[in-house]
CSV table of C-alpha atoms in Angstrom, one decimal:
chain,number,residue,atom,x,y,z
A,548,MET,CA,51.9,160.0,284.4
A,549,SER,CA,54.4,157.2,285.0
A,550,LEU,CA,58.0,156.8,285.9
A,551,PRO,CA,58.8,154.7,282.8
A,552,HIS,CA,57.6,157.6,280.5
A,553,ALA,CA,59.6,160.1,282.6
A,554,ILE,CA,62.7,158.0,282.2
A,555,LEU,CA,62.1,157.5,278.4
A,556,THR,CA,61.7,161.3,278.1
A,557,ALA,CA,65.0,161.9,280.0
A,558,LEU,CA,66.9,159.3,278.0
A,559,LEU,CA,65.6,160.7,274.7
A,560,GLU,CA,66.9,164.1,275.8
A,561,LYS,CA,70.3,162.6,276.6
A,562,PRO,CA,71.5,159.0,277.0
A,563,SER,CA,72.5,158.6,280.6
A,564,SER,CA,73.4,156.2,283.4
A,565,GLY,CA,71.2,155.5,286.3
A,566,LEU,CA,73.2,157.8,288.5
A,567,GLU,CA,73.1,160.6,285.9
A,568,LEU,CA,69.3,160.1,285.6
A,569,THR,CA,68.9,160.4,289.3
A,570,ARG,CA,70.9,163.7,289.3
A,571,ARG,CA,68.8,165.0,286.3
A,572,PHE,CA,65.6,164.0,288.1
A,573,ASP,CA,66.8,166.1,291.1
A,574,ARG,CA,67.5,169.1,288.9
A,575,SER,CA,64.6,169.1,286.5
A,576,ILE,CA,62.0,166.3,286.0
A,577,GLY,CA,61.9,165.8,289.8
A,578,TYR,CA,60.2,169.1,290.2
A,579,PHE,CA,57.0,167.5,288.9
A,580,TRP,CA,57.8,163.8,288.9
A,581,SER,CA,60.0,162.5,291.6
A,582,ALA,CA,61.7,159.1,291.9
A,583,THR,CA,64.3,157.5,294.1
A,584,HIS,CA,67.6,156.1,293.0
A,585,GLN,CA,66.3,152.6,293.5
A,586,GLN,CA,63.0,153.2,291.6
A,587,ILE,CA,65.0,154.6,288.6
A,588,TYR,CA,67.3,151.5,288.6
A,589,ARG,CA,64.5,149.1,288.9
A,590,GLU,CA,62.6,150.8,286.1
A,591,LEU,CA,65.7,150.8,283.9
A,592,GLY,CA,65.8,147.1,284.2
A,593,LYS,CA,62.2,146.7,283.3
A,594,LEU,CA,62.5,149.0,280.3
A,595,GLU,CA,65.5,147.1,279.1
A,596,ASP,CA,63.8,143.7,279.5
A,597,ALA,CA,60.8,145.1,277.6
A,598,GLY,CA,63.1,146.1,274.7
A,599,LEU,CA,62.4,149.8,275.0
A,600,ILE,CA,65.9,150.8,276.0
A,601,ARG,CA,69.4,149.3,275.8
A,602,ALA,CA,72.6,149.7,277.6
A,603,LEU,CA,75.2,151.4,275.4
A,604,PRO,CA,78.3,149.4,274.7
A,605,ALA,CA,81.1,150.3,277.0
A,606,GLU,CA,84.2,151.8,275.3
A,607,GLN,CA,86.4,149.6,277.5
A,608,PRO,CA,84.8,146.8,279.6
A,609,ALA,CA,85.5,147.4,283.2
A,610,ARG,CA,84.2,145.9,286.4
A,611,GLY,CA,81.8,148.3,288.2
A,612,GLN,CA,81.6,150.6,285.2
A,613,LYS,CA,78.3,152.5,285.1
A,614,LYS,CA,76.0,151.6,282.2
A,615,ALA,CA,74.6,154.4,280.1
A,616,TYR,CA,71.2,153.8,278.4
A,617,GLU,CA,69.6,154.9,275.2
A,618,VAL,CA,66.0,154.7,273.9
A,619,LEU,CA,65.3,152.1,271.2
A,620,PRO,CA,62.7,152.8,268.4
A,621,ALA,CA,60.2,150.7,270.4
A,622,GLY,CA,60.7,153.0,273.4
A,623,ARG,CA,60.3,156.2,271.3
A,624,ALA,CA,57.1,154.7,269.8
A,625,GLU,CA,55.8,153.9,273.3
A,626,LEU,CA,56.5,157.4,274.5
A,627,ALA,CA,54.8,158.9,271.4
A,628,ARG,CA,51.8,156.6,272.0
A,629,TRP,CA,51.6,157.7,275.7
A,630,THR,CA,52.1,161.3,274.9
A,631,ALA,CA,49.2,161.3,272.3
A,632,ALA,CA,46.8,159.4,274.6
A,633,ALA,CA,44.1,161.3,276.4
A,634,GLN,CA,44.3,161.4,280.2
A,635,ASP,CA,41.9,162.9,282.8
A,636,PRO,CA,43.3,165.3,285.3
A,637,LYS,CA,44.0,163.9,288.7
A,638,PRO,CA,42.1,165.1,291.7
A,639,LEU,CA,44.1,167.2,294.1
A,640,ARG,CA,45.4,165.3,297.2
A,641,ASP,CA,47.1,167.6,299.7
A,642,ALA,CA,47.6,166.7,303.3
A,643,MET,CA,47.5,170.4,304.4
A,644,LEU,CA,44.0,170.9,303.0
A,645,LEU,CA,42.9,167.7,304.8
A,646,ARG,CA,44.5,168.9,308.0
A,647,LEU,CA,42.6,172.2,307.8
A,648,ARG,CA,39.4,170.3,307.3
A,649,ALA,CA,40.2,168.1,310.3
A,650,ALA,CA,41.1,171.3,312.3
A,651,ALA,CA,37.5,172.4,311.8
A,652,VAL,CA,36.4,169.6,314.2
A,653,VAL,CA,39.5,169.2,316.5
A,654,GLY,CA,41.0,172.7,316.6
A,655,THR,CA,43.9,174.4,315.0
A,656,GLU,CA,46.7,173.5,317.4
A,657,GLY,CA,50.0,173.7,315.5
A,658,ILE,CA,48.4,174.5,312.1
A,659,GLU,CA,49.4,178.2,312.0
A,660,ALA,CA,53.1,177.5,312.4
A,661,ASP,CA,53.0,174.8,309.7
A,662,LEU,CA,51.1,177.2,307.4
A,663,ARG,CA,54.0,179.7,307.9
A,664,ARG,CA,56.5,176.9,307.2
A,665,HIS,CA,54.7,175.9,304.0
A,666,LEU,CA,54.6,179.5,302.9
A,667,GLU,CA,58.4,179.7,303.3
A,668,LEU,CA,58.9,176.5,301.4
A,669,HIS,CA,56.6,177.6,298.6
A,670,GLU,CA,58.2,181.0,298.4
A,671,ALA,CA,61.7,179.4,298.2
A,672,GLN,CA,60.5,177.0,295.4
A,673,LEU,CA,58.9,179.9,293.5
A,674,ALA,CA,62.2,181.9,293.8
A,675,GLU,CA,64.1,178.9,292.5
A,676,TYR,CA,61.7,178.4,289.5
A,677,ARG,CA,61.9,182.1,288.7
A,678,GLU,CA,65.7,181.9,288.8
A,679,ILE,CA,65.6,178.9,286.4
A,680,GLU,CA,63.3,180.9,284.1
A,681,ARG,CA,65.7,183.9,284.1
A,682,ARG,CA,68.7,181.7,283.5
A,683,ASP,CA,67.4,179.1,281.0
A,684,PHE,CA,64.6,180.9,279.1
A,685,PRO,CA,65.8,184.4,278.2
A,686,PRO,CA,63.6,186.5,275.9
A,687,GLY,CA,64.0,185.4,272.3
A,688,GLY,CA,64.6,181.7,273.1
A,689,ASP,CA,61.6,180.5,271.1
A,690,GLY,CA,62.5,177.1,269.7
A,691,ALA,CA,59.6,174.6,269.9
A,692,GLU,CA,61.4,172.4,272.5
A,693,ASP,CA,62.3,175.4,274.6
A,694,ARG,CA,58.7,176.7,274.4
A,695,LEU,CA,57.4,173.3,275.7
A,696,ARG,CA,60.0,173.1,278.5
A,697,HIS,CA,59.1,176.7,279.4
A,698,LEU,CA,55.4,175.8,279.6
A,699,VAL,CA,56.3,173.1,282.1
A,700,LEU,CA,58.3,175.6,284.1
A,701,ARG,CA,55.4,178.1,283.9
A,702,ALA,CA,53.1,175.5,285.3
A,703,GLY,CA,55.4,175.2,288.3
A,704,ILE,CA,55.6,179.0,288.7
A,705,ASP,CA,51.9,179.4,288.5
A,706,LEU,CA,51.3,176.6,291.0
A,707,GLU,CA,53.8,178.1,293.5
A,708,THR,CA,52.2,181.5,292.9
A,709,PHE,CA,48.8,180.0,293.7
A,710,TRP,CA,50.1,178.3,296.9
A,711,THR,CA,51.9,181.4,298.2
A,712,ARG,CA,48.9,183.6,297.6
A,713,TRP,CA,46.5,181.0,299.2
A,714,LEU,CA,48.8,180.5,302.2
A,715,ARG,CA,49.0,184.3,302.8
A,716,HIS,CA,45.2,184.4,302.6
A,717,ALA,CA,44.9,181.5,305.0
A,718,LEU,CA,47.3,183.2,307.5
A,719,THR,CA,45.4,186.5,307.2
A,720,ASP,CA,42.1,184.6,308.1
A,721,PHE,CA,43.8,182.4,310.7
A,722,PRO,CA,43.1,184.7,313.8
A,723,GLU,CA,39.4,184.3,313.1
A,724,LEU,CA,39.5,180.5,312.9
A,725,PRO,CA,38.6,178.2,315.8
A,726,GLY,CA,41.5,177.6,318.3
A,727,PRO,CA,42.3,174.3,320.1
A,728,ALA,CA,39.3,172.0,320.5
A,729,GLY,CA,36.9,174.5,318.9
A,730,GLU,CA,37.8,177.7,320.9
A,731,THR,CA,37.7,180.8,318.7
A,732,GLY,CA,40.9,182.8,318.4
């Protein structure tokens, strides 16, 4: 997955300025592909230089006016090529899992509190995803684009459901795990 393709997707959904893209990333695409304001602006410049997008002509030229961008046919073709290409799944890289593995040799000091904090964060994210699903995907909304967007949201719901279930399990097992420097709890 790459930022240029995330930006092309967002611009095909709606031509936008860099600031609008940043806001949209925060509200939607950012749930599964995050980018900073600077990264988005830098990538917009590269996409424009590559002839994949263009700045829309301003209605009235004004100094400091934000530029809105749209995808050109070459950008649509690039996004279609990338979408159709096979990609292997990426291996899971999660610091909490690595920290638990390290705790097996150095002890669990501080881990339980952070597991509880992670659980709260995942529960909050799950609640947010479920609210988005309730609000944006009512029963009967079955257009192809809606079904695909809903599939992406369902992936988020399923991942957050996995993490909340796994964290509850870990916290249930926690009293039996080694304490600081290998002591048992």
